[in-house]
Coordinates of C-alpha atoms in Angstrom, one line a residue:
X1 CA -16.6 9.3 30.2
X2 CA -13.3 9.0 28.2
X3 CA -13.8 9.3 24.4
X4 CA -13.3 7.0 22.0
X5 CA -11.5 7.7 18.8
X6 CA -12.3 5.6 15.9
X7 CA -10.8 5.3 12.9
X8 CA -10.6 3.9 9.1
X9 CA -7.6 2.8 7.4
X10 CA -7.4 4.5 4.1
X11 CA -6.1 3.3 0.8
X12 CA -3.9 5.2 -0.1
X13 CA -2.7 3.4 -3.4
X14 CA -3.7 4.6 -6.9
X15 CA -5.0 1.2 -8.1
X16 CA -7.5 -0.3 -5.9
X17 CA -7.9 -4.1 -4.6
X18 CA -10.0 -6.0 -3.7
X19 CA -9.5 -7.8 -0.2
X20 CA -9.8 -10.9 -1.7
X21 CA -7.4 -10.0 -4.6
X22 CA -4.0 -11.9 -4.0
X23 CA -1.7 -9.2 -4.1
X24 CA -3.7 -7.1 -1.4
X25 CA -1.4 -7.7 0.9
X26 CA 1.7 -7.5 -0.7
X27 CA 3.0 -4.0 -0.3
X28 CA 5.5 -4.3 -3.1
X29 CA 2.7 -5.5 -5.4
X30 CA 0.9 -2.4 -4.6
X31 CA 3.4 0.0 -4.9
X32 CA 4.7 -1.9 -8.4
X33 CA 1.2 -1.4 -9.6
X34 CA 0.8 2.0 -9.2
X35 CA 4.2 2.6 -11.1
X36 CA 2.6 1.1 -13.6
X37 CA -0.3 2.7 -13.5
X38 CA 1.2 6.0 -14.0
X39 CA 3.4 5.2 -16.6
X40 CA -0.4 4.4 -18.3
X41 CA -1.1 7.9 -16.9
X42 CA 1.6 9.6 -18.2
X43 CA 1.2 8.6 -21.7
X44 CA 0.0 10.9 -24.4
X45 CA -2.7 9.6 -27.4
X46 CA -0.9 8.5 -30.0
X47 CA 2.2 7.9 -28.7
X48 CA 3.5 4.3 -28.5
X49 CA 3.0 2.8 -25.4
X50 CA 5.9 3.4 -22.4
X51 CA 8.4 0.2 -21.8
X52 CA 7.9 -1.3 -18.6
X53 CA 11.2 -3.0 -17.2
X54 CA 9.7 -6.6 -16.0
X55 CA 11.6 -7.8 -12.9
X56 CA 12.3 -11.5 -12.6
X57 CA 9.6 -12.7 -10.8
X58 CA 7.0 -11.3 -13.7
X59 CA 9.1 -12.5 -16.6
X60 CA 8.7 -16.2 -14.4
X61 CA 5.1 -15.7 -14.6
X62 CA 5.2 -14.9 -18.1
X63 CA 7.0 -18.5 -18.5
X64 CA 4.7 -20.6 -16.2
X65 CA 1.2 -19.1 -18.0
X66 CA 2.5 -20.0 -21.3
X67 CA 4.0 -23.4 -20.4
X68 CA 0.7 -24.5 -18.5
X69 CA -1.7 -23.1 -21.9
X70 CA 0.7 -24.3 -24.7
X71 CA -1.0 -28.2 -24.5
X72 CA -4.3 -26.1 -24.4
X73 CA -3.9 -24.3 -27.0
X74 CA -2.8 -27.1 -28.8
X75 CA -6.3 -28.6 -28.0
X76 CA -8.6 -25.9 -27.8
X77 CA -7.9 -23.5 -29.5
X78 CA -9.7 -22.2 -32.8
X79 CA -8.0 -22.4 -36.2
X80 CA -8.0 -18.4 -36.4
X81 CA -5.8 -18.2 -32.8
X82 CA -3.7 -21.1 -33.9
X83 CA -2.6 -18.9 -37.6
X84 CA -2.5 -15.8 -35.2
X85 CA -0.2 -16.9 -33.0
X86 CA 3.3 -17.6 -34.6
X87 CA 2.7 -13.7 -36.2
X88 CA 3.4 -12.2 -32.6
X89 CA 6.4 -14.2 -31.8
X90 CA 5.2 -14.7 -28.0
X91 CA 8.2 -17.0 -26.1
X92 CA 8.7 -17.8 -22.7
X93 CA 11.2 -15.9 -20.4
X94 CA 10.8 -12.6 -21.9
X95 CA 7.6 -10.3 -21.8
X96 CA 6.8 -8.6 -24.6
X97 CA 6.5 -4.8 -24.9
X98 CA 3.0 -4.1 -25.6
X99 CA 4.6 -1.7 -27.8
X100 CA 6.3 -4.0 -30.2
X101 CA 2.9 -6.1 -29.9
X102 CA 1.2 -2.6 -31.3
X103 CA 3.6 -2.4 -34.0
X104 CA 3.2 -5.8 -35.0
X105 CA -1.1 -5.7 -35.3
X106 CA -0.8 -1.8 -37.2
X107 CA 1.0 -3.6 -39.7
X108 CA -1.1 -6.2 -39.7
X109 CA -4.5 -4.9 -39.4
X110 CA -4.5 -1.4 -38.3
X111 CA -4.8 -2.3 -34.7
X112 CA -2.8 -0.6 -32.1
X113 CA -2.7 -0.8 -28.6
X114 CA -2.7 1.8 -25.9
X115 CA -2.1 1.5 -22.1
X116 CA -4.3 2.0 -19.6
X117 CA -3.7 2.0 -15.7
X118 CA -6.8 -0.2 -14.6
X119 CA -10.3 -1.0 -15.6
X120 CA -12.5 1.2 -17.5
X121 CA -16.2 1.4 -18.4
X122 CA -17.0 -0.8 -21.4
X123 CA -18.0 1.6 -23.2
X124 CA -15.0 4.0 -22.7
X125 CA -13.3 0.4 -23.7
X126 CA -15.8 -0.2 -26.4
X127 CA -15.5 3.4 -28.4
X128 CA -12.0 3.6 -28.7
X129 CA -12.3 0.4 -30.9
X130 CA -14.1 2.4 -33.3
X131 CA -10.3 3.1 -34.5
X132 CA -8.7 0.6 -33.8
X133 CA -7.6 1.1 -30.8
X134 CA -7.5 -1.4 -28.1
X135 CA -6.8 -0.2 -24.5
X136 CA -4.9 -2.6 -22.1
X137 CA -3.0 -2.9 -19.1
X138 CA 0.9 -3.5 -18.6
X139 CA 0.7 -5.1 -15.0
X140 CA 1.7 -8.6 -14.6
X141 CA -0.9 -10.6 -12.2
X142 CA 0.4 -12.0 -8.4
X143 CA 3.3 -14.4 -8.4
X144 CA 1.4 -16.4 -6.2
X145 CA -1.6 -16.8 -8.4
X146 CA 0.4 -17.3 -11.7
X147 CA -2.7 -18.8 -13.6
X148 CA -5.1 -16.7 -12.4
X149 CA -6.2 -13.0 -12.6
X150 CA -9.4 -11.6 -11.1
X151 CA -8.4 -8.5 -13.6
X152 CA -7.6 -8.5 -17.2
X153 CA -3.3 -8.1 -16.8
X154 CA -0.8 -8.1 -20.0
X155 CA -1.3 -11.9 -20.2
X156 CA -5.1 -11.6 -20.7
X157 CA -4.3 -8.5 -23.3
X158 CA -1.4 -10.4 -25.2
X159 CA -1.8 -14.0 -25.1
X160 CA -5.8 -13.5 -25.4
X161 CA -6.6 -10.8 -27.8
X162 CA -3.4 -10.3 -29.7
X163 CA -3.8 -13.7 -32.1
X164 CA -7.3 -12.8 -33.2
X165 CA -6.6 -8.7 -33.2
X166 CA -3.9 -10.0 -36.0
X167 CA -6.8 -11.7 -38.3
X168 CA -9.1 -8.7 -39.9
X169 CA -12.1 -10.5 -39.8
X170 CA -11.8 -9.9 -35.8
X171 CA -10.2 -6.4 -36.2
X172 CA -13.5 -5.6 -38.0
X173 CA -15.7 -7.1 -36.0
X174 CA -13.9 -5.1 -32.8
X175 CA -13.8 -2.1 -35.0
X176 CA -17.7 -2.2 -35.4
X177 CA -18.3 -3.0 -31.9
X178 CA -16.7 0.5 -31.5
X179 CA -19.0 2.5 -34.5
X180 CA -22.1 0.5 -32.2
X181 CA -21.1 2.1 -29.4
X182 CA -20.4 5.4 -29.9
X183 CA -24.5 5.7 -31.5
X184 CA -26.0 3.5 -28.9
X185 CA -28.3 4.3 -26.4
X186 CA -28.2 3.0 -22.6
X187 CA -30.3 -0.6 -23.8
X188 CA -28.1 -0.8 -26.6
X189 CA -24.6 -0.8 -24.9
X190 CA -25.8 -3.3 -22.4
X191 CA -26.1 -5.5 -25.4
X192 CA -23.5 -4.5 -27.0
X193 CA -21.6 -5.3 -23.8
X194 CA -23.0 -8.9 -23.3
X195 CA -22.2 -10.1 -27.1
X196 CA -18.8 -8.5 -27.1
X197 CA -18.2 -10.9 -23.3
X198 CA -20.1 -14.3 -24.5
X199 CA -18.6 -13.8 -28.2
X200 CA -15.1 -12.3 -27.8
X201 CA -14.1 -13.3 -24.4
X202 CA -15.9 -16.1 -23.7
X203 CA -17.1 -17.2 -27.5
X204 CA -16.7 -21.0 -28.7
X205 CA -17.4 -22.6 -32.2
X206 CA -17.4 -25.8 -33.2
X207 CA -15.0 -27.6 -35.7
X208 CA -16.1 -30.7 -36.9
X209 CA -17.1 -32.9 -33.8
X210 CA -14.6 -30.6 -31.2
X211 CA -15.8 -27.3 -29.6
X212 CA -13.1 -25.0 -29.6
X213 CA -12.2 -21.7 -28.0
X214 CA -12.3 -18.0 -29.6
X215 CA -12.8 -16.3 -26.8
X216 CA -9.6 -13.9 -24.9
X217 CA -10.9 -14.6 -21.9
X218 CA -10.7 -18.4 -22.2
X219 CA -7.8 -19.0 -24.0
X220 CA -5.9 -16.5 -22.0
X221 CA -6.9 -18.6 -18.4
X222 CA -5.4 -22.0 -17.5
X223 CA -8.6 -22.4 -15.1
X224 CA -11.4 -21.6 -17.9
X225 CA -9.7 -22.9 -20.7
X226 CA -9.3 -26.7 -19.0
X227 CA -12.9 -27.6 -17.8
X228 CA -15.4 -25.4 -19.6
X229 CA -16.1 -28.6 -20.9
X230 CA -16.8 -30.1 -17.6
X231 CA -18.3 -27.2 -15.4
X232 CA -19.8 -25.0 -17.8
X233 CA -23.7 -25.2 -19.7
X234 CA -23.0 -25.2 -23.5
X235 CA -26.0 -23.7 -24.9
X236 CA -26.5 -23.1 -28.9
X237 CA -25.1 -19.9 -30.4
X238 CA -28.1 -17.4 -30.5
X239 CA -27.5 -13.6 -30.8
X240 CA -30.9 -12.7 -29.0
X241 CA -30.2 -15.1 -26.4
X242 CA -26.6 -13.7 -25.8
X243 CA -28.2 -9.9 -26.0
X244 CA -30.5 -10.8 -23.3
X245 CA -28.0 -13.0 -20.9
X246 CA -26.3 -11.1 -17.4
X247 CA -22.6 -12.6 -16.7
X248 CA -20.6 -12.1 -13.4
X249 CA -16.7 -11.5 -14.5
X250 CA -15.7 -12.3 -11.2
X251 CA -15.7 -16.5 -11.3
X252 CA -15.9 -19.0 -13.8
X253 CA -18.7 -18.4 -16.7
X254 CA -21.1 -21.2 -16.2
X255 CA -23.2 -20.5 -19.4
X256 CA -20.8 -20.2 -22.6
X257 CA -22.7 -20.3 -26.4
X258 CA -21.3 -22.6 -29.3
X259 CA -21.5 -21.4 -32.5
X260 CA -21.3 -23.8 -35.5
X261 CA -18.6 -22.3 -36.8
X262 CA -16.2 -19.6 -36.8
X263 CA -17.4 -18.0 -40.0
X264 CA -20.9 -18.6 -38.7
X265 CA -19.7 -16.3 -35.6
X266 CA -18.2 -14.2 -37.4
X267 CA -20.7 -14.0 -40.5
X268 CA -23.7 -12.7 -37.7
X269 CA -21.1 -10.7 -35.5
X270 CA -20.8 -8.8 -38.5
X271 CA -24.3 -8.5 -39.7
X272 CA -25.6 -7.8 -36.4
X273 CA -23.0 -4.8 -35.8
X274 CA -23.5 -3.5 -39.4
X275 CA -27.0 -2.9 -38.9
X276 CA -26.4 -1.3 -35.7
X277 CA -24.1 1.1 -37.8
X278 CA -25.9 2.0 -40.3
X279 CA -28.8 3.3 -38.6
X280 CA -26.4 6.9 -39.1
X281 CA -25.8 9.2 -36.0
X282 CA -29.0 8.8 -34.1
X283 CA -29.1 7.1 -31.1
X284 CA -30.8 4.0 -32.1
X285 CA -33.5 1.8 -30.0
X286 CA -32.3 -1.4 -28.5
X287 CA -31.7 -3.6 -31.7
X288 CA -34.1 -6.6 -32.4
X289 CA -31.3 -9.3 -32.3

């Protein structure tokens, strides 16, 4: 009997895809990304982040996302992200460094931000915040998918967290998310976790009769940001609710919370995370939210 050799295809890339990820199959993508992963890798603490040299097809991308979000924006939008916005000087056709973007917010509120080549834990993302750090990526999402991203990409860390990065209520309330973390237990950081998503990601208020967005994760995605309305469960802004609720980062949030207000999200952001603070360096029990 002849044997059979079998074998498995290895990956042999630095940053891995999923097979349903639309640049899997792009061999250019692939190698792209790992060059910019390493540029991530080769970067020292402290250091401004490296300058990535966008090709055409990324800077197009660039233009298309913020063309299809402007009219968005323009509707959903929170008053804080509207203010935050013309601060950054974000215009199509050109990608901005995320250095010059880290310049901007350390003048603005301390905030800088440092690359990163992929995902990380939330809680290695969670405890740099404690000074103000904010790690992101520099990769530009598939040209084929320009207004979507399975993965956070320089869009989601610009266009998304930028604006509200250059208000310090939010730089606070990140900043204490951080001092949370780095004392919580296992219990706590899941909660931690789940308030940072449905608050800072995926958070919405309400102004006057209209429910508008705070969120980076919705304002930064065409998708989200045009039928939350439609295809997602609004339920009423409740911190032990939002402690307690599982997500699934890998399709469209159907459960989002509405706050009353932005200074009523940000009022009990606060509270909540200064209590978890101030409970010194012990580990504390899971918080009664």
């Amino acid at each position: 009997m002849a044997a059979v050799a079998s074998w498995t295809r290895v990956d042999t890339h630095l940053i891995k895809l999923d097979q349903d990820h639309p640049g899997f199959r792009d061999p250019a993508y692939r190698v792209r990304r790992d060059a910019i992963a390493q540029l991530a890798l080769a970067h020292r603490r402290g250091e401004p982040p490296p300058q990535v040299a966008y090709d055409a097809d990324e800077q197009r991308v660039w233009s298309d996302v913020l063309d299809a979000l402007a009219p968005l924006h323009a509707h959903y939008a929170c008053k804080s992200f509207l203010a935050g916005w013309p601060k950054l000087g974000f215009v199509g056709g050109r990608i901005p460094q995320l250095s010059e973007v880290s310049a901007r917010l350390k003048e603005l509120t301390g905030f800088t931000y440092e690359p990163v080549a992929g995902l990380m834990s939330p809680r290695e993302f969670m405890d740099r915040l404690a000074d103000r750090t904010f790690l992101a990526t520099q990769y530009m999402r598939h040209p084929s998918a320009p207004l979507y991203t399975p993965e956070p990409d320089v869009i989601h860390e610009l266009v998304g967290h930028a604006p509200s990065l250059s208000d310090e209520r939010y730089a606070r309330i990140n900043a204490l998310f951080g001092e949370a973390s780095a004392i919580a237990d296992e219990a706590t950081i899941e909660k931690l976790i789940r308030t940072y998503w449905f608050c800072l990601e995926f958070g919405l208020v309400r102004e006057g009769a209209a429910v508008k967005a705070v969120g980076a994760g919705l304002l930064s995605s065409f998708g989200e940001l045009g039928r939350f309305e439609q295809e997602s469960t609004l339920l009423p802004f409740d911190l032990e609710h939002i402690a307690q609720t599982p997500f699934d980062p890998t399709q469209y949030q159907r459960l989002l919370f509405v706050a009353p207000s932005e200074d009523m999200l940000l009022t009990s952001l606060t509270g909540w995370l200064e209590h978890l603070g101030a409970r010194g360096g012990q580990r504390p029990a899971p918080p009664s939210v």
